[in-house]
mmCIF file of C-alpha atoms in Angstrom:
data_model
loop_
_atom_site.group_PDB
_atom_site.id
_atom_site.type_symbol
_atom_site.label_atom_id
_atom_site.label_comp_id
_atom_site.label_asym_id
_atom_site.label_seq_id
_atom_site.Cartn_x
_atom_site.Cartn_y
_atom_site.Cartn_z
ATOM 1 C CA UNK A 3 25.408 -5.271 -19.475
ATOM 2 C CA UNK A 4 24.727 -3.302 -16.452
ATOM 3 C CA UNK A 5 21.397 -4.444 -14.550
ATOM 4 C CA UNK A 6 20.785 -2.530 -11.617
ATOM 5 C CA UNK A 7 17.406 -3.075 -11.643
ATOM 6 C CA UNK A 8 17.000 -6.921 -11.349
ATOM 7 C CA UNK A 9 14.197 -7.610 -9.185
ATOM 8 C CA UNK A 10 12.233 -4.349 -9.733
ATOM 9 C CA UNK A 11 9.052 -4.599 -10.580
ATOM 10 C CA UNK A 12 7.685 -1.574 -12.990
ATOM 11 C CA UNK A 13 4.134 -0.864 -14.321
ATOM 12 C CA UNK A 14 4.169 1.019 -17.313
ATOM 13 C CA UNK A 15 0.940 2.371 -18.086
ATOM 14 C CA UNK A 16 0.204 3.104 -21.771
ATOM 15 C CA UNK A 17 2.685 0.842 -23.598
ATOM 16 C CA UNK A 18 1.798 0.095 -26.175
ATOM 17 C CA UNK A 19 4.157 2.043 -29.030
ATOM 18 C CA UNK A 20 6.457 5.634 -28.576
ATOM 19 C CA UNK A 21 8.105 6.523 -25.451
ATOM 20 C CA UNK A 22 5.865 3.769 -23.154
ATOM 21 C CA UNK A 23 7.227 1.319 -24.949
ATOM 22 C CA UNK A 24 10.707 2.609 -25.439
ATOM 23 C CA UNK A 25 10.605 2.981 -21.479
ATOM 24 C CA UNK A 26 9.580 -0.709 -20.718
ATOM 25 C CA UNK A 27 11.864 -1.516 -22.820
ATOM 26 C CA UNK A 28 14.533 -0.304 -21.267
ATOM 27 C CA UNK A 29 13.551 -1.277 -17.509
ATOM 28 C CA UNK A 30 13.437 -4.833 -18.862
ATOM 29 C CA UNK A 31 16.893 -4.045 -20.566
ATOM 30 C CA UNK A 32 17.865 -2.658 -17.039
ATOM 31 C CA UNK A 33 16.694 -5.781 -15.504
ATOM 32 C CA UNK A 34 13.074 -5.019 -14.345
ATOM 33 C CA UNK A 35 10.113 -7.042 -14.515
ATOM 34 C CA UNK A 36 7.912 -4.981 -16.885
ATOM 35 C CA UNK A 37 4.174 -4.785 -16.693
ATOM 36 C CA UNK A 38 3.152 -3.332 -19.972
ATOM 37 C CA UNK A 39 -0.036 -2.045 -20.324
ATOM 38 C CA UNK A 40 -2.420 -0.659 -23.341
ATOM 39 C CA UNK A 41 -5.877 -1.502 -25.143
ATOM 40 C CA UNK A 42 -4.042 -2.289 -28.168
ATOM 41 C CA UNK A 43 -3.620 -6.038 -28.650
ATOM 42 C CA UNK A 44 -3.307 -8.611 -31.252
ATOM 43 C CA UNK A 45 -6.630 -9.270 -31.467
ATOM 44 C CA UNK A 46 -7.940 -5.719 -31.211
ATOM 45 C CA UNK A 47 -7.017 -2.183 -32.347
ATOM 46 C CA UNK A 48 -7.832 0.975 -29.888
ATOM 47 C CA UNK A 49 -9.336 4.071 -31.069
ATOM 48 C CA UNK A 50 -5.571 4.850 -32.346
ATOM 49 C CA UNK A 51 -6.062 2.090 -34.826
ATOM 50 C CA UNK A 52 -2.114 1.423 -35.324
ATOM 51 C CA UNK A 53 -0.361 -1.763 -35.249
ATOM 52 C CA UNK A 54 1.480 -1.624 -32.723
ATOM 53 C CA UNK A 55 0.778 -3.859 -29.746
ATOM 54 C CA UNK A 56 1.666 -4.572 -25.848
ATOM 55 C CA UNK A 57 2.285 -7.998 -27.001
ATOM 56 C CA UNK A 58 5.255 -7.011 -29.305
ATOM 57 C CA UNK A 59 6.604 -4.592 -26.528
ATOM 58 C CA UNK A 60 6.356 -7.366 -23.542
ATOM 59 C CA UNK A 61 8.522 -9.660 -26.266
ATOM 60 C CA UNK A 62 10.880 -6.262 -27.064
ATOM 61 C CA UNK A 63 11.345 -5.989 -23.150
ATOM 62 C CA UNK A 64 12.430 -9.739 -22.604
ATOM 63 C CA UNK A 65 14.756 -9.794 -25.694
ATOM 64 C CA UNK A 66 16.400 -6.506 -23.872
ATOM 65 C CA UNK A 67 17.466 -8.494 -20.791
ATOM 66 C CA UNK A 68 14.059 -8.313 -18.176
ATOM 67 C CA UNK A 69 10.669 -9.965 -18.197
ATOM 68 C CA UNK A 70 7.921 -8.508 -20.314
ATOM 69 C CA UNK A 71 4.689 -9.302 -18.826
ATOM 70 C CA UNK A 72 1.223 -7.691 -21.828
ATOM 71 C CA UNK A 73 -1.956 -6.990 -19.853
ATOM 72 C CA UNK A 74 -4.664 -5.775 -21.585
ATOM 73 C CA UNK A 75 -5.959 -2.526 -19.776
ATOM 74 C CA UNK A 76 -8.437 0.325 -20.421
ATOM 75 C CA UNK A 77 -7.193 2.246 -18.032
ATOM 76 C CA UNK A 78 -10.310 4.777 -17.814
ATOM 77 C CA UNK A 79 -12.630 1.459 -16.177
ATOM 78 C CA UNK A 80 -11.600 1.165 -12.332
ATOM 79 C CA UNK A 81 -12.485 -2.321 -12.188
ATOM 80 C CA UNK A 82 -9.430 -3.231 -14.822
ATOM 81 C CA UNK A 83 -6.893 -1.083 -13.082
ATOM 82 C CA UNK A 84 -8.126 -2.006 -9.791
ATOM 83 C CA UNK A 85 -7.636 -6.222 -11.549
ATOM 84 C CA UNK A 86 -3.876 -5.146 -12.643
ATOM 85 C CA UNK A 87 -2.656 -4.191 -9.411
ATOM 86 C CA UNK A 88 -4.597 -7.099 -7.862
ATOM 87 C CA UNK A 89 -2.628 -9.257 -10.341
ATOM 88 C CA UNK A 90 0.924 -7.641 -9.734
ATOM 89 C CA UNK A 91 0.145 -7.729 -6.008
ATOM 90 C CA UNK A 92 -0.478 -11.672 -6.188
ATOM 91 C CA UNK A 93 2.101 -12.311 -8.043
ATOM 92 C CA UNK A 94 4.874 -10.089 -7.133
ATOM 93 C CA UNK A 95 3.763 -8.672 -4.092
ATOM 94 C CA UNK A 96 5.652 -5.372 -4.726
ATOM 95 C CA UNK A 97 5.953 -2.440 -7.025
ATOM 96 C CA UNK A 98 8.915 -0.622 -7.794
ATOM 97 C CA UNK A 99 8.552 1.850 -10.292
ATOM 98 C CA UNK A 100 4.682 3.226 -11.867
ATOM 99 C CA UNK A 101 4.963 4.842 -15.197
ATOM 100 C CA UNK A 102 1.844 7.116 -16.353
ATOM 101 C CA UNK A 103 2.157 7.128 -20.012
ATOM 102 C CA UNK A 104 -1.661 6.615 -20.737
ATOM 103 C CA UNK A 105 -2.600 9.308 -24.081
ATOM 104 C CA UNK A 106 -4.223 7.675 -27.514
ATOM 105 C CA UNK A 107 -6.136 11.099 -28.080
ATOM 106 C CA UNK A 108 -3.866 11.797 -30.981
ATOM 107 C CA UNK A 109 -6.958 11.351 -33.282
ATOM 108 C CA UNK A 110 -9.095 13.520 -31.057
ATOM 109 C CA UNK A 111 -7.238 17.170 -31.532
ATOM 110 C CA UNK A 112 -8.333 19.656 -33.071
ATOM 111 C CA UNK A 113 -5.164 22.161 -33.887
ATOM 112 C CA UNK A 114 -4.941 25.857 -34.086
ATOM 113 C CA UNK A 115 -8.715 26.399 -33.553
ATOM 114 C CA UNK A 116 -10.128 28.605 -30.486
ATOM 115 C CA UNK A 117 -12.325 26.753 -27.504
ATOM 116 C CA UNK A 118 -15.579 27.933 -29.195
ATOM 117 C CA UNK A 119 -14.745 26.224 -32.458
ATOM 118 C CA UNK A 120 -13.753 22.973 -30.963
ATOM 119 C CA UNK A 121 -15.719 19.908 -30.712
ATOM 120 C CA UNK A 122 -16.508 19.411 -27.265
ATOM 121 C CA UNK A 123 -16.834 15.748 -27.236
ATOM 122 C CA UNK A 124 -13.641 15.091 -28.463
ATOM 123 C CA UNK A 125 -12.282 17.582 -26.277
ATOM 124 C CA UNK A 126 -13.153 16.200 -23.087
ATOM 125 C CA UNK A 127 -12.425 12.648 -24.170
ATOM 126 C CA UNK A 128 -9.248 14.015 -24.641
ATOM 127 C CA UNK A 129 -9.102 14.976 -21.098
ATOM 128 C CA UNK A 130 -10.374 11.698 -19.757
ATOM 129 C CA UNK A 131 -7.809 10.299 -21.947
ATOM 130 C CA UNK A 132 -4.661 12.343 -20.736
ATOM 131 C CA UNK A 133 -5.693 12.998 -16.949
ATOM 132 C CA UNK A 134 -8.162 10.932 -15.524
ATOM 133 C CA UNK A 135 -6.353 7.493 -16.485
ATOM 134 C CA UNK A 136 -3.474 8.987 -14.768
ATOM 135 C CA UNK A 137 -5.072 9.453 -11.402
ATOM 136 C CA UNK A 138 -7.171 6.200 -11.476
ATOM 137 C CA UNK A 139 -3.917 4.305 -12.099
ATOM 138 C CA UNK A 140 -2.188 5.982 -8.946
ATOM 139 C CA UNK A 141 -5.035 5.746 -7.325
ATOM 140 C CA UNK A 142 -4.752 2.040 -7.253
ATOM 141 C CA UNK A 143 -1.042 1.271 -7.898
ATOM 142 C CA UNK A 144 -0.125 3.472 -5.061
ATOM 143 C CA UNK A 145 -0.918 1.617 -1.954
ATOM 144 C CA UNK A 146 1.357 -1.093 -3.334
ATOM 145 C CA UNK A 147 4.433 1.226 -4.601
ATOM 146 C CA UNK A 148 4.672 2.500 -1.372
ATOM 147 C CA UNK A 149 4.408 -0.492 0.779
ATOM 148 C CA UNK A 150 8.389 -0.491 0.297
ATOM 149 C CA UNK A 151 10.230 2.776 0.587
ATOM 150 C CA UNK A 152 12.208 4.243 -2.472
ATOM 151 C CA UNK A 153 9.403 3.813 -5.220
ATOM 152 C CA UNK A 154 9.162 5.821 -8.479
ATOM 153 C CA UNK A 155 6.501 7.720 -10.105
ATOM 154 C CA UNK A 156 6.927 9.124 -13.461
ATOM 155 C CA UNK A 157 4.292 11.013 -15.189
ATOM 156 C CA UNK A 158 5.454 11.446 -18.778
ATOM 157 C CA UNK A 159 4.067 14.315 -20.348
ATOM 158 C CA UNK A 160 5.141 16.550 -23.640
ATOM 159 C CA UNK A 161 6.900 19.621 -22.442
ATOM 160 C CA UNK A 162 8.469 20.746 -19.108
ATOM 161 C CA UNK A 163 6.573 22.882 -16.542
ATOM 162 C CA UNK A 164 8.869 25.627 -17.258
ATOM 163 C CA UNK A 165 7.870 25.333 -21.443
ATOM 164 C CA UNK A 166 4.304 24.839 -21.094
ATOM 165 C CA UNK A 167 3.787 27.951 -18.534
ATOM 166 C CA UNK A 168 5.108 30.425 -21.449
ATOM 167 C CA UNK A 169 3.965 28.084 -25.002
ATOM 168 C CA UNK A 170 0.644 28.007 -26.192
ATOM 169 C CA UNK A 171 0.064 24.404 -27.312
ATOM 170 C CA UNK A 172 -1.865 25.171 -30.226
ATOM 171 C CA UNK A 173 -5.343 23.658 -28.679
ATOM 172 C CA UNK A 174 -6.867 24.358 -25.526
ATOM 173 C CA UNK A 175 -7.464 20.613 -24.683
ATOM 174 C CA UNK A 176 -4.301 19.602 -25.386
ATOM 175 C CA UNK A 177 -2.536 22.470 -23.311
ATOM 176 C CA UNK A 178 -4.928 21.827 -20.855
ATOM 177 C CA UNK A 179 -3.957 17.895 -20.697
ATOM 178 C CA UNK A 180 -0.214 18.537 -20.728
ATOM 179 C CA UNK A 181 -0.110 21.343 -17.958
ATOM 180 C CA UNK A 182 -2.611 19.020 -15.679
ATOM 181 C CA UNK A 183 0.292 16.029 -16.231
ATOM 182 C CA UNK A 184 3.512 17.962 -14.972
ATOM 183 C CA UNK A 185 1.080 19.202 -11.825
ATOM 184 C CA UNK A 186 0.014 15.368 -11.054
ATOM 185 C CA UNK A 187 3.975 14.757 -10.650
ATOM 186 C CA UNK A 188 3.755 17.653 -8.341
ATOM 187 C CA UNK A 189 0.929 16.723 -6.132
ATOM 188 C CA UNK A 190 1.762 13.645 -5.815
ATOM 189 C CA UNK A 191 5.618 13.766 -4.729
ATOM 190 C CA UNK A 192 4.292 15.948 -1.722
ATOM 191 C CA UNK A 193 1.961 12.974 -0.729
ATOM 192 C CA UNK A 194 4.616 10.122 -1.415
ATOM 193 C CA UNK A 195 7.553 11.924 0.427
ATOM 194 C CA UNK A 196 6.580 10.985 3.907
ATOM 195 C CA UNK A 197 6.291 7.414 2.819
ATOM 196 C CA UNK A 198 10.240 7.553 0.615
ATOM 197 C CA UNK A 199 9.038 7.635 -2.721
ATOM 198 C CA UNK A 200 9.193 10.419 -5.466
ATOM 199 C CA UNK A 201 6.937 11.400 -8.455
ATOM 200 C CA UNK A 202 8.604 13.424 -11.045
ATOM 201 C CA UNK A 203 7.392 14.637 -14.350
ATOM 202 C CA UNK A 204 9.306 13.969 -17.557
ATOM 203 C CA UNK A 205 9.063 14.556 -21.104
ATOM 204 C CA UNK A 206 10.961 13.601 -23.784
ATOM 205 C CA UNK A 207 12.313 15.637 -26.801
ATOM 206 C CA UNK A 208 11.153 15.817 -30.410
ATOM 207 C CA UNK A 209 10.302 12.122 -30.253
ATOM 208 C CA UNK A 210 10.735 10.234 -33.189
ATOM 209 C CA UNK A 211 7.643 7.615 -32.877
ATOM 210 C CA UNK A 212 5.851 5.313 -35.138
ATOM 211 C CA UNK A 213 3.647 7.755 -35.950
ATOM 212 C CA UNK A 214 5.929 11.004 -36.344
ATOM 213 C CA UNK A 215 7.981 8.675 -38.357
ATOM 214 C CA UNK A 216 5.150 8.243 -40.750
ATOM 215 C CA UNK A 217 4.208 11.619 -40.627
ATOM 216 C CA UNK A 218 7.802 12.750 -42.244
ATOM 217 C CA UNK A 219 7.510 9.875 -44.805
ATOM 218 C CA UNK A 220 10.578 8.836 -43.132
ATOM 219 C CA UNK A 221 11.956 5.277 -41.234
ATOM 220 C CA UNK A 222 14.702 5.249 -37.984
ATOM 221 C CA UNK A 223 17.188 4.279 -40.464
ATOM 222 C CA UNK A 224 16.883 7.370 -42.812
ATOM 223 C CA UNK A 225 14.887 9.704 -40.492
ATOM 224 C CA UNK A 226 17.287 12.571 -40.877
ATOM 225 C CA UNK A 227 15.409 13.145 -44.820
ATOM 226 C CA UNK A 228 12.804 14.640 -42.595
ATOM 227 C CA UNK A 229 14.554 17.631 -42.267
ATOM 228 C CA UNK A 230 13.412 18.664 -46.141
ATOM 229 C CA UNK A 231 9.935 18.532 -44.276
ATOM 230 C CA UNK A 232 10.882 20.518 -41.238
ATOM 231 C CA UNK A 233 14.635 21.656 -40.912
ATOM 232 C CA UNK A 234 14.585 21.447 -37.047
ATOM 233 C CA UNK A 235 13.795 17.823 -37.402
ATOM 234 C CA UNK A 236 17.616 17.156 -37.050
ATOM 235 C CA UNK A 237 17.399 17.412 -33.350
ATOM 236 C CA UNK A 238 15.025 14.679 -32.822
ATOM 237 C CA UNK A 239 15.408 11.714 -31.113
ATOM 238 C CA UNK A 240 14.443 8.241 -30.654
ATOM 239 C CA UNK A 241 12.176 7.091 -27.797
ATOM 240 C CA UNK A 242 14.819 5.472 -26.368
ATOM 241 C CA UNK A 243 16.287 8.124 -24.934
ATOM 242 C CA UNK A 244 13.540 8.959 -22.941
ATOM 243 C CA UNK A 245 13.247 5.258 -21.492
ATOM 244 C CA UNK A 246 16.821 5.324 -20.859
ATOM 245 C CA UNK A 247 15.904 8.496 -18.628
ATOM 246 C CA UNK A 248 13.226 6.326 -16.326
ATOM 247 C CA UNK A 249 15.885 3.411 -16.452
ATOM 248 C CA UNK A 250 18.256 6.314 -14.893
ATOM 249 C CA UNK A 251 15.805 7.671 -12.392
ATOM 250 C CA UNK A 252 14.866 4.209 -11.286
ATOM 251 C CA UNK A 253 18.503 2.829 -10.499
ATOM 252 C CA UNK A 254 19.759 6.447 -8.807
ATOM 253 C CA UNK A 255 19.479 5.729 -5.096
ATOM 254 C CA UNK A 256 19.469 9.520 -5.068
ATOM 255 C CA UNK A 257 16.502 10.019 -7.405
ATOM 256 C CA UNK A 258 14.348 11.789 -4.489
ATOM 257 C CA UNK A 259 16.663 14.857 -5.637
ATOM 258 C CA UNK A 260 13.923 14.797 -8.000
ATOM 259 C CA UNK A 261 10.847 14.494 -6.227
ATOM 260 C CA UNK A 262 7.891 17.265 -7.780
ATOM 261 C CA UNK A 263 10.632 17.703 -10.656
ATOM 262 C CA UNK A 264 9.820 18.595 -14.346
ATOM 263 C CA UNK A 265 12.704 17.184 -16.084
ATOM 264 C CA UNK A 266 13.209 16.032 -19.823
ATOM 265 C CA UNK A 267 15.130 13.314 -20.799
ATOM 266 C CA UNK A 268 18.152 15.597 -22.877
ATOM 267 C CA UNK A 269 18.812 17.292 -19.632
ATOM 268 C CA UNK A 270 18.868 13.868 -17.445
ATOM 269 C CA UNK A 271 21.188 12.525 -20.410
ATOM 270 C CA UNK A 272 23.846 15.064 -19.156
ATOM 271 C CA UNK A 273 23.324 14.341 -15.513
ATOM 272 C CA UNK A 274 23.464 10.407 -16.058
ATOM 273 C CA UNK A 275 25.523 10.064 -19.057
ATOM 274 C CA UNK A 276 23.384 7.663 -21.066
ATOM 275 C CA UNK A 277 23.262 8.022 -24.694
ATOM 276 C CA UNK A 278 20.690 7.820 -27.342
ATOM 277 C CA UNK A 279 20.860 4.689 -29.863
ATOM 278 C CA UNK A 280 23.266 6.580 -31.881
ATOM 279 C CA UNK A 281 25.580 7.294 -28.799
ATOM 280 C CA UNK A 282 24.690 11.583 -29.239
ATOM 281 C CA UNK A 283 23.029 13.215 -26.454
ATOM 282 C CA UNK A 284 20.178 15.438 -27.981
ATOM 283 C CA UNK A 285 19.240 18.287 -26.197
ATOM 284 C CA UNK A 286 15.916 19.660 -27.358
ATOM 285 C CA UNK A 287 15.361 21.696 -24.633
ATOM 286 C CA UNK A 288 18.573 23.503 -24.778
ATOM 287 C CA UNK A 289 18.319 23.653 -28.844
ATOM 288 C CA UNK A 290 14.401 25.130 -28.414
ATOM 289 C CA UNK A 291 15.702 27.671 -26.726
ATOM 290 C CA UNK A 292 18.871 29.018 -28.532
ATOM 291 C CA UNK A 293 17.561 27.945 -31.778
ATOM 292 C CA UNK A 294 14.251 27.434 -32.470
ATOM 293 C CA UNK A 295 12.742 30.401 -30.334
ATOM 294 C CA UNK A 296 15.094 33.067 -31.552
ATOM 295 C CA UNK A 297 14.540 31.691 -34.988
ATOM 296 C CA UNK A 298 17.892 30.423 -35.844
ATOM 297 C CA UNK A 299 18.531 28.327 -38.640
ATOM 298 C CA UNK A 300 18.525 24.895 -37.674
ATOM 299 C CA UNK A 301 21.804 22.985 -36.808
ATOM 300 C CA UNK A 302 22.425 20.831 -34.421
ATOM 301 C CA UNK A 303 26.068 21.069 -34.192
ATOM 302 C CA UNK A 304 26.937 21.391 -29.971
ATOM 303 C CA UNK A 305 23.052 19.940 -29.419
ATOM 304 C CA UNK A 306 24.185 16.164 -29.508
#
């Protein structure tokens, strides 16, 4: 197996399950050192309250190839971001490749309600959850990433700039939160150029997580039954896909093509050739738009 990133060091910020921990996974199965970060440990559940924990996705990203490495991290509390870097500092003394995954407000939207019927509290915790995590973390992993030219940002997000400028995201925290993530990547590739490193933003397809699985009573091994749920469900796709996209991004020595981007990971699939689990190449993007918008029936036939 190719490793092309052996000796990278990655932070990946918000771990824990879904497309963080598809993406540490595989960096480590790339060859990076992973830093996996989350509140969600074996000894105590988040606000989520799922399962799933860094532990188990630091011991997915060694069995892939690299070194998992589980910190336990709120990343809203400066001090304990501030302590990570520290700690990858001492003991690496670089970093490679930051991803800003932080979310875990799935429990706090409200859906399909105007701003004046939704609870506030839960609406600006969202916020803090989506946004403010994100900047504290570059605020401290920065100085470090770019102490050695060609570092990677990623901010992943859910939807490109292009979708969320013309979709209404069915709350007005959560449209809020996604916009703000794709204009993070933006603001900060124009203050990491000068110093060779690139931000882009990136968000995956329909992404078939722990949760959405459960959602569609379905598991990955017979998740196409969803479709009796929702037809369109067909052109979903795993979270690896999406972590195959950073893995991508990280090992192009021409990723600062990309710098201020908003790319998702069907479209990098084309440009890189990497395949999801089952060895298709979904294209939501593409399929959103020539499908789903004009109201086709769903078929993903020339979408994989």
């Amino acid at each position: 197996m190719s490793t092309p990133l052996t000796g990278k060091i990655a932070l990946v910020a918000g771990a824990t399950r879904g497309a963080g921990r598809q993406i540490a996974v595989q960096l480590g199965a790339a060859g990076a050192t992973v830093y996996a970060t989350g509140r969600s440990t074996r000894a105590r559940r988040s606000e989520m309250d799922r399962p799933e924990t860094i532990e188990e996705t630091a011991e997915l990203v060694t069995a892939a190839g690299g070194t998992g490495i589980a910190v336990a991290v709120d990343h809203l509390d400066p001090e304990q971001v501030r302590g990570l870097v520290a700690r990858i500092d001492a003991e690496q003394g670089r970093l490679d490749v930051l991803v800003n995954d932080i979310w875990g407000a799935d429990p706090l939207i409200t859906w399909e309600k105007p701003v004046w019927e939704q609870p506030l509290d839960a609406g600006f915790r969202t916020l803090r959850l989506a946004v403010d995590t994100h900047i504290i973390t570059s605020h401290f992993a920065l100085p470090l990433l770019i102490r050695n030219p060609g570092g990677l940002v990623v901010e992943i997000g859910d939807g490109t700039k292009e979708y969320n400028d013309t979709e209404y995201r069915l709350s007005v925290f959560y449209d809020l939160a996604k916009v703000s993530v794709n204009r993070l990547a933006f603001s900060q590739a124009h203050e990491l150029a000068p110093h060779g490193a690139t931000a882009v933003a990136l968000t995956p397809g329909w992404l078939r997580s722990e949760a959405m699985l459960e959602h569609f009573g379905v598991t990955e091994a017979n998740w196409r039954d969803g479709a009796a749920k929702d037809p369109h469900f067909v052109m979903s796709e795993t979270p690896a896909l999406v972590g195959r996209a950073v893995a991508a991004l990280a090992a192009d020595p021409d990723r600062a093509r990309w710098n201020g981007k908003s790319v998702d990971s069907g479209g990098l699939a084309q440009v890189y050739g990497f395949t999801d689990l089952d060895g298709t190449r979904p294209h939501w993007a593409r399929y959103y738009e020539e499908v789903v918008r004009p109201g086709k029936p769903a078929n993903d036939t020339g979408y994989r």
